[in-house]
């Protein structure tokens, strides 16, 4: 829902752009922090979801850590002010350059995704006469019940180390003089809305930590990853995810040893609802079978609908505006809402029912704060899409 003032502001701006509601972002962060603090849990923000500088500053100001998946993310986290003791670095393909950068930055931990990576980090740390803290990312083979494109914790996925390789992990850890084992890490997928999935994850984490403890490796950190989903269908009615319910599952089902730290890596749940992609209708094409709304934004600005068949709510905010003087009529029509890119997959959604729409109307694609702007491209040599912030 946008205020009349906000709409008036949008009308003067060039589209497309991402609009960030920093007030909602802060409310979301507060809700998450309060729910996590209740149990002494630590939350790292998964920077891959959104690395807009103002978004990062806001998140950092709430005292969260940073979960990075590239050397550049590690650099950006530290430049934003995230403390190095709160930076973790995951990713199935960390380059030597990135590992060296993270060693120099003395980050809290590498989340290690293969046995070979463990030996490479050890070699690079040895060359610098340093010790690298590592958590072993284990692929727990737990089904996240989400879209298969964003499932990461099954045997068929490339992520993490499979449980049948643990003996080899233990042997390698023993032979690595410049590695300090601190714990175990998991991440089973994204946009998870069925919280019982996390109960299954807890059971696997408990089994895995027993294994490590039994083999002489004290587990100081249990990192359960992220994945908590958001309500793409009701951004106004349900803007803040159920952080309390989420953390309570871990409180209830995780066997936490006294003195142990429990870590999480949330991305989407923290930022998704706080942004919308704002674009304008360029053309309305009326056909015999279909009507098309051609927007000035497409898959280059927001690729989630095209890449994952993701539903994201589309609104004609010019026609929805009550009392704005813009509302001309009440007739509703069905449209395929498409972008300007030369690809037939460049369609945000088919058969969307909207108020009758006209050239120049402002269209919002809601819940676009996570994996939106960060996944934008310059395909077709388009302008890079910018940010506008609530005041
Ligand atoms: N930790 C690790 C190791 C991850 O790989 C991810 C996300 C997260 C944490 C944060 O997950 P979240 O809380 O945001 O679900 N581009 C896709 C989502 C890809 C998620 C990748 N990994 C999308 O637009 O749906």
Tab-separated table of C-alpha atoms in Angstrom, residues 87-238:
chain	number	residue	atom	x	y	z
A	87	UNK	CA	31.281	-12.408	9.223
A	88	UNK	CA	30.969	-15.908	7.788
A	89	UNK	CA	31.886	-16.978	4.271
A	90	UNK	CA	30.040	-19.805	2.497
A	91	UNK	CA	29.937	-20.948	-1.123
A	92	UNK	CA	30.710	-24.079	-3.066
A	93	UNK	CA	33.390	-22.411	-5.214
A	94	UNK	CA	35.533	-20.027	-3.217
A	95	UNK	CA	38.530	-18.938	-5.299
A	96	UNK	CA	42.050	-18.728	-3.848
A	97	UNK	CA	41.865	-14.946	-4.153
A	98	UNK	CA	38.643	-14.878	-2.136
A	99	UNK	CA	39.981	-17.244	0.518
A	100	UNK	CA	43.106	-15.100	0.899
A	101	UNK	CA	41.004	-11.972	1.220
A	102	UNK	CA	38.884	-13.567	3.965
A	103	UNK	CA	42.013	-14.826	5.747
A	104	UNK	CA	43.460	-11.323	5.683
A	105	UNK	CA	40.178	-9.930	7.015
A	106	UNK	CA	40.328	-12.521	9.818
A	107	UNK	CA	36.617	-13.369	9.516
A	108	UNK	CA	34.789	-15.506	12.064
A	109	UNK	CA	34.451	-18.615	9.929
A	110	UNK	CA	34.575	-20.279	6.528
A	111	UNK	CA	31.602	-22.546	5.887
A	112	UNK	CA	33.454	-25.291	4.034
A	113	UNK	CA	31.634	-27.192	1.312
A	114	UNK	CA	34.077	-29.921	0.239
A	115	UNK	CA	37.038	-31.893	1.536
A	116	UNK	CA	39.272	-30.465	-1.172
A	117	UNK	CA	38.303	-26.932	-0.126
A	118	UNK	CA	39.353	-27.784	3.428
A	119	UNK	CA	42.859	-28.711	2.276
A	120	UNK	CA	43.149	-25.604	0.081
A	121	UNK	CA	42.112	-23.287	2.936
A	122	UNK	CA	44.654	-25.066	5.135
A	123	UNK	CA	47.442	-24.555	2.541
A	124	UNK	CA	46.587	-20.886	2.019
A	125	UNK	CA	46.353	-20.252	5.775
A	126	UNK	CA	49.695	-22.017	6.310
A	127	UNK	CA	51.342	-19.786	3.688
A	128	UNK	CA	50.205	-16.782	5.727
A	129	UNK	CA	51.061	-18.412	9.030
A	130	UNK	CA	47.429	-18.090	10.099
A	131	UNK	CA	44.756	-20.406	11.428
A	132	UNK	CA	41.408	-20.470	9.631
A	133	UNK	CA	38.279	-21.143	11.660
A	134	UNK	CA	35.926	-23.435	9.763
A	135	UNK	CA	32.457	-24.858	10.065
A	136	UNK	CA	31.716	-27.926	7.973
A	137	UNK	CA	28.667	-27.469	5.746
A	138	UNK	CA	26.830	-30.752	5.775
A	139	UNK	CA	24.226	-31.658	3.218
A	140	UNK	CA	21.595	-33.221	5.503
A	141	UNK	CA	19.355	-34.668	2.772
A	142	UNK	CA	16.279	-32.954	4.219
A	143	UNK	CA	13.572	-31.933	1.755
A	144	UNK	CA	12.715	-28.243	2.179
A	145	UNK	CA	9.355	-28.617	0.368
A	146	UNK	CA	10.002	-25.527	-1.690
A	147	UNK	CA	10.566	-24.964	-5.426
A	148	UNK	CA	13.194	-27.433	-6.679
A	149	UNK	CA	15.262	-24.574	-8.151
A	150	UNK	CA	15.817	-23.187	-4.637
A	151	UNK	CA	16.277	-26.486	-2.791
A	152	UNK	CA	19.826	-26.981	-1.563
A	153	UNK	CA	19.873	-29.726	1.075
A	154	UNK	CA	19.254	-32.908	-0.906
A	155	UNK	CA	21.877	-35.477	-1.947
A	156	UNK	CA	21.391	-34.444	-5.584
A	157	UNK	CA	22.393	-30.798	-4.822
A	158	UNK	CA	25.949	-29.535	-5.245
A	159	UNK	CA	26.085	-27.929	-1.798
A	160	UNK	CA	27.880	-29.140	1.321
A	161	UNK	CA	29.513	-32.403	2.262
A	162	UNK	CA	27.442	-35.583	2.335
A	163	UNK	CA	27.121	-37.452	5.615
A	164	UNK	CA	28.832	-40.581	4.247
A	165	UNK	CA	32.036	-38.528	3.822
A	166	UNK	CA	32.300	-37.554	7.488
A	167	UNK	CA	35.069	-40.045	8.364
A	168	UNK	CA	37.186	-38.557	5.594
A	169	UNK	CA	36.358	-35.060	6.891
A	170	UNK	CA	37.548	-36.066	10.380
A	171	UNK	CA	40.774	-37.512	8.982
A	172	UNK	CA	41.415	-34.374	6.908
A	173	UNK	CA	40.692	-32.089	9.868
A	174	UNK	CA	43.233	-34.016	11.954
A	175	UNK	CA	45.872	-33.558	9.279
A	176	UNK	CA	45.248	-29.812	8.769
A	177	UNK	CA	47.538	-27.901	11.083
A	178	UNK	CA	46.192	-24.472	10.143
A	179	UNK	CA	42.487	-25.182	10.500
A	180	UNK	CA	40.445	-24.798	13.645
A	181	UNK	CA	37.158	-26.718	13.553
A	182	UNK	CA	34.423	-24.650	15.226
A	183	UNK	CA	31.179	-26.232	14.192
A	184	UNK	CA	28.697	-27.480	11.653
A	185	UNK	CA	26.630	-25.611	9.097
A	186	UNK	CA	23.442	-26.428	7.194
A	187	UNK	CA	21.196	-24.680	4.673
A	188	UNK	CA	18.425	-26.655	3.035
A	189	UNK	CA	16.705	-24.135	0.779
A	190	UNK	CA	14.848	-20.894	0.482
A	191	UNK	CA	11.238	-19.624	0.727
A	192	UNK	CA	10.368	-22.332	3.259
A	193	UNK	CA	6.877	-21.786	4.627
A	194	UNK	CA	6.273	-25.176	6.234
A	195	UNK	CA	7.988	-24.872	9.623
A	196	UNK	CA	7.865	-28.640	10.240
A	197	UNK	CA	10.693	-28.859	7.702
A	198	UNK	CA	12.904	-27.190	10.312
A	199	UNK	CA	11.990	-29.829	12.868
A	200	UNK	CA	13.380	-32.456	10.474
A	201	UNK	CA	16.485	-30.312	10.060
A	202	UNK	CA	16.958	-30.107	13.858
A	203	UNK	CA	16.842	-33.891	14.111
A	204	UNK	CA	19.610	-34.178	11.496
A	205	UNK	CA	21.681	-31.431	13.166
A	206	UNK	CA	21.435	-33.299	16.487
A	207	UNK	CA	22.640	-36.530	14.849
A	208	UNK	CA	25.523	-34.761	13.142
A	209	UNK	CA	26.698	-32.940	16.228
A	210	UNK	CA	26.685	-36.209	18.193
A	211	UNK	CA	28.856	-37.709	15.455
A	212	UNK	CA	31.429	-34.919	15.676
A	213	UNK	CA	31.467	-34.851	19.484
A	214	UNK	CA	31.884	-38.666	19.554
A	215	UNK	CA	34.830	-38.384	17.175
A	216	UNK	CA	36.676	-35.857	19.315
A	217	UNK	CA	35.568	-32.623	17.651
A	218	UNK	CA	33.773	-30.304	20.074
A	219	UNK	CA	31.018	-28.399	18.267
A	220	UNK	CA	31.004	-24.789	19.455
A	221	UNK	CA	28.707	-23.462	16.741
A	222	UNK	CA	25.531	-24.904	15.268
A	223	UNK	CA	24.629	-22.920	12.147
A	224	UNK	CA	21.163	-23.768	10.827
A	225	UNK	CA	21.347	-21.518	7.725
A	226	UNK	CA	18.327	-19.565	6.567
A	227	UNK	CA	15.389	-20.078	4.261
A	228	UNK	CA	12.418	-18.708	6.178
A	229	UNK	CA	9.770	-17.752	3.620
A	230	UNK	CA	7.581	-14.679	3.238
A	231	UNK	CA	3.968	-14.119	2.163
A	232	UNK	CA	4.165	-13.094	-1.497
A	233	UNK	CA	0.359	-13.134	-1.768
A	234	UNK	CA	-0.430	-10.715	1.072
A	235	UNK	CA	2.351	-8.131	1.389
A	236	UNK	CA	0.097	-5.608	3.148
A	237	UNK	CA	-1.741	-7.944	5.541
A	238	UNK	CA	1.275	-10.088	6.414
